Short mmCIF file of C-alpha atoms in Angstrom, two decimals:
data_model
loop_
_atom_site.label_atom_id
_atom_site.label_comp_id
_atom_site.label_asym_id
_atom_site.label_seq_id
_atom_site.Cartn_x
_atom_site.Cartn_y
_atom_site.Cartn_z
CA LEU A 1 0.00 0.00 0.00
CA GLU A 2 2.83 2.39 0.85
CA ARG A 3 4.52 1.63 -2.47
CA ARG A 4 1.29 2.22 -4.38
CA ILE A 5 0.58 5.51 -2.61
CA GLY A 6 4.14 6.78 -2.90
CA GLY A 7 4.95 5.43 -6.34
CA GLN A 8 1.66 5.78 -8.22
CA LEU A 9 -0.89 8.04 -6.57
CA PHE A 10 1.59 10.84 -5.90
CA ALA A 11 2.93 10.51 -9.43
CA ILE A 12 -0.61 10.78 -10.84
CA ALA A 13 -1.41 13.77 -8.60
CA GLY A 14 1.87 15.43 -9.56
CA ALA A 15 1.18 14.88 -13.26
CA LEU A 16 -2.25 16.50 -12.95
CA ILE A 17 -0.74 19.46 -11.08
CA ILE A 18 1.87 19.85 -13.80
CA ILE A 19 -0.65 19.87 -16.64
CA ILE A 20 -2.93 22.36 -14.82
CA GLY A 21 0.01 24.61 -13.96
CA LEU A 22 1.37 24.50 -17.50
CA GLY A 23 -2.04 25.37 -18.96
CA LEU A 24 -2.51 28.27 -16.54
CA GLY A 25 1.02 29.47 -17.29
CA VAL A 26 0.44 29.53 -21.04
CA ASN A 27 -2.92 31.29 -20.58
CA TYR A 28 -1.30 33.89 -18.30
CA ALA A 29 1.56 34.50 -20.74
CA ILE A 30 -0.84 35.00 -23.66
CA ASN A 31 -3.16 37.31 -21.72
CA ASN A 32 -0.21 39.44 -20.58
CA HIS A 33 1.32 39.63 -24.08
CA TRP A 34 4.67 38.15 -23.05
CA PHE A 35 5.39 36.66 -26.46
CA ASP A 36 3.74 39.17 -28.79
CA LYS A 37 7.01 39.61 -30.70
CA PHE A 38 6.68 36.07 -32.01
CA PRO A 39 4.04 35.04 -34.57
CA PRO A 40 1.26 32.81 -33.22
CA ALA A 41 2.37 29.81 -35.27
CA LEU A 42 5.87 30.02 -33.83
CA ARG A 43 4.49 30.22 -30.30
CA CYS A 44 2.42 27.09 -30.81
CA LEU A 45 5.35 25.28 -32.39
CA GLY A 46 7.47 26.34 -29.42
CA ILE A 47 4.98 24.80 -26.97
CA ALA A 48 4.86 21.59 -29.01
CA GLY A 49 8.66 21.58 -29.28
CA LEU A 50 8.88 21.88 -25.50
CA GLY A 51 6.66 18.83 -25.21
CA VAL A 52 8.77 16.81 -27.63
CA ALA A 53 11.92 17.85 -25.76
CA PHE A 54 10.53 16.68 -22.41
CA LEU A 55 9.35 13.40 -23.92
CA GLY A 56 12.84 12.92 -25.34
CA ALA A 57 14.35 13.72 -21.95
CA GLY A 58 12.07 11.15 -20.32
CA GLU A 59 13.18 8.53 -22.82
CA TYR A 60 16.83 9.40 -22.23
CA LEU A 61 16.47 9.28 -18.43
CA ARG A 62 14.34 6.12 -18.41
CA THR A 63 17.16 3.82 -17.26
CA ARG A 64 19.27 6.46 -15.54
CA VAL A 65 17.16 8.11 -12.83
CA HIS A 66 14.20 7.39 -10.58
CA ALA A 67 10.96 6.50 -12.33
CA LEU A 68 9.10 9.45 -10.79
CA ALA A 69 11.43 11.90 -12.58
CA VAL A 70 10.73 10.17 -15.89
CA ALA A 71 6.98 10.25 -15.19
CA GLY A 72 7.28 13.99 -14.54
CA CYS A 73 9.03 14.53 -17.89
CA ASN A 74 6.31 12.51 -19.60
CA ALA A 75 3.62 14.59 -17.90
CA VAL A 76 5.13 17.89 -19.03
CA GLY A 77 5.67 16.56 -22.55
CA ILE A 78 2.14 15.24 -23.02
CA ALA A 79 0.60 18.33 -21.44
CA SER A 80 2.60 20.58 -23.78
CA LEU A 81 1.33 18.73 -26.83
CA TYR A 82 -2.28 19.03 -25.66
CA ILE A 83 -1.83 22.72 -24.88
CA ALA A 84 -0.15 23.41 -28.23
CA GLY A 85 -3.11 21.99 -30.13
CA TYR A 86 -5.69 23.76 -27.98
CA THR A 87 -3.82 27.07 -28.15
CA ALA A 88 -3.54 26.91 -31.94
CA PHE A 89 -7.29 26.31 -32.17
CA HIS A 90 -8.79 28.36 -29.35
CA PHE A 91 -6.51 31.38 -28.94
CA PHE A 92 -5.09 31.93 -32.42
CA ASN A 93 -7.56 30.17 -34.77
CA LEU A 94 -4.67 28.71 -36.72
CA ILE A 95 -6.32 25.34 -37.26
CA PRO A 96 -9.96 24.22 -37.51
CA SER A 97 -11.60 22.08 -34.85
CA PRO A 98 -11.22 18.74 -36.73
CA VAL A 99 -7.47 19.27 -37.12
CA ALA A 100 -7.11 20.24 -33.45
CA PHE A 101 -9.17 17.18 -32.50
CA ALA A 102 -6.92 14.90 -34.57
CA PHE A 103 -3.74 16.48 -33.19
CA MET A 104 -4.83 16.19 -29.56
CA ALA A 105 -6.10 12.64 -30.08
CA CYS A 106 -2.71 11.74 -31.59
CA SER A 107 -1.06 13.33 -28.54
CA ALA A 108 -3.09 10.97 -26.36
CA ALA A 109 -2.00 8.04 -28.52
CA VAL A 110 1.63 9.09 -28.14
CA GLY A 111 1.19 9.27 -24.37
CA LEU A 112 -0.37 5.81 -24.22
CA ALA A 113 2.42 4.38 -26.38
CA ILE A 114 5.04 5.89 -24.07
CA ALA A 115 3.15 4.56 -21.04
CA LEU A 116 3.24 1.08 -22.56
CA ARG A 117 6.96 1.35 -23.29
CA HIS A 118 7.83 2.69 -19.82
CA GLY A 119 5.20 0.74 -17.89
CA PHE A 120 3.91 3.87 -16.12
CA LEU A 121 0.29 3.88 -14.98
CA SER A 122 0.48 7.62 -14.23
CA THR A 123 1.43 8.43 -17.83
CA ALA A 124 -1.37 6.21 -19.16
CA LEU A 125 -3.97 7.80 -16.87
CA LEU A 126 -2.81 11.31 -17.76
CA SER A 127 -3.08 10.51 -21.47
CA LEU A 128 -6.52 8.98 -20.93
CA VAL A 129 -7.79 11.99 -18.97
CA GLY A 130 -6.54 14.28 -21.73
CA ALA A 131 -8.18 12.10 -24.36
CA TYR A 132 -11.54 12.37 -22.60
CA LEU A 133 -11.16 16.15 -22.33
CA VAL A 134 -10.55 16.56 -26.08
CA PRO A 135 -14.22 16.36 -27.18
CA VAL A 136 -15.21 18.62 -24.28
CA LEU A 137 -12.68 21.32 -25.18
CA LEU A 138 -13.33 21.12 -28.92
CA ALA A 139 -17.10 20.63 -28.96
CA GLU A 140 -18.75 21.92 -32.14
CA PRO A 141 -22.51 22.39 -32.67
CA ASP A 142 -22.36 20.96 -36.21
CA ALA A 143 -20.22 17.93 -35.36
CA SER A 144 -21.33 14.54 -36.62
CA PRO A 145 -23.41 12.67 -34.01
CA TYR A 146 -21.36 9.53 -34.62
CA VAL A 147 -17.91 10.97 -33.83
CA LEU A 148 -18.14 10.93 -30.05
CA PRO A 149 -19.56 7.38 -29.62
CA VAL A 150 -16.90 5.96 -31.95
CA TYR A 151 -14.20 7.96 -30.17
CA LEU A 152 -15.30 6.73 -26.72
CA LEU A 153 -15.46 3.16 -28.02
CA ILE A 154 -11.89 3.43 -29.31
CA LEU A 155 -10.66 4.77 -25.97
CA SER A 156 -12.33 1.91 -24.11
CA ALA A 157 -10.89 -0.65 -26.53
CA VAL A 158 -7.37 0.77 -26.26
CA SER A 159 -7.57 0.82 -22.45
CA LEU A 160 -8.73 -2.79 -22.41
CA ALA A 161 -5.98 -3.81 -24.84
CA LEU A 162 -3.30 -2.22 -22.64
CA ALA A 163 -4.68 -3.95 -19.55
CA VAL A 164 -4.68 -7.30 -21.37
CA ARG A 165 -1.20 -6.76 -22.78
CA ARG A 166 0.28 -5.74 -19.43
CA PRO A 167 -2.08 -6.41 -16.51
CA ARG A 168 0.51 -4.95 -14.22
CA PRO A 169 0.44 -1.94 -13.97
CA PHE A 170 -2.42 -1.20 -16.41
CA ALA A 171 -5.21 -3.24 -14.81
CA PRO A 172 -7.04 -0.08 -13.56
CA LEU A 173 -7.21 1.45 -17.06
CA PRO A 174 -10.48 -0.22 -18.19
CA ASP A 175 -12.21 0.98 -15.03
CA ALA A 176 -10.93 4.51 -15.67
CA ALA A 177 -12.12 4.30 -19.28
CA TRP A 178 -15.59 3.08 -18.31
CA PHE A 179 -15.78 5.85 -15.72
CA GLY A 180 -14.83 8.48 -18.32
CA SER A 181 -17.28 7.09 -20.86
CA GLY A 182 -19.97 6.93 -18.17
CA LEU A 183 -19.49 10.62 -17.41
CA ARG A 184 -19.42 11.76 -21.03
CA GLY A 185 -21.66 9.28 -22.80
CA PRO A 186 -25.05 9.99 -21.16
CA VAL A 187 -24.81 13.75 -21.86
CA TRP A 188 -23.68 13.27 -25.48
CA PRO A 189 -27.17 13.53 -27.05
CA PHE A 190 -27.77 16.85 -25.26
CA GLY A 191 -24.41 18.43 -26.09
CA PRO A 192 -22.90 19.93 -29.24
CA GLY A 193 -23.03 17.45 -32.07
CA GLY A 194 -25.59 15.29 -30.32
CA ASP A 195 -28.78 14.08 -31.90
CA LEU A 196 -31.82 13.88 -29.63
CA SER A 197 -33.57 11.76 -32.20
CA LEU A 198 -31.25 8.90 -31.27
CA VAL A 199 -32.51 8.89 -27.69
CA PRO A 200 -35.12 6.13 -27.14
#
């Protein structure tokens, strides 16, 4: 129990704090015009480049330092990729919603692949949480009513596949996926892109 609390729960809590702090930091910097000398595209590429750099650092440190440090690098890297896509769409209108959706979904896939390689539950959960936030952050009124159900089904299938491939440490992933789908699925028909005619 002590190992699980110290090695997993604190890592997951730290990862969530990092992603929230990084998002607030980027929002604060944009609102206070810290980087106005740089074009918006360069700013977004810089955020994404920061994410790639941290993911590379995590890969480099994987066998050299404590696992919690690597999990922290992974958290910053994945969060930066999410934030880069959302910033390009929401703040600067550089890319349309479908492109932002695809980019952020690919960021989640990258995070899950890294979690599988490193065997880190915290990285997998962070990627999964981000993946479930993507349709919330990028909701569009004219979205196809079939996108969200298919997307949630894919997330559940991927989580189950990871748990089957490596029961330890990924056994909790299917439960997390069902919880996320349970929160988002029932409100889908009433949200943007939903179709009330599909409700029995």
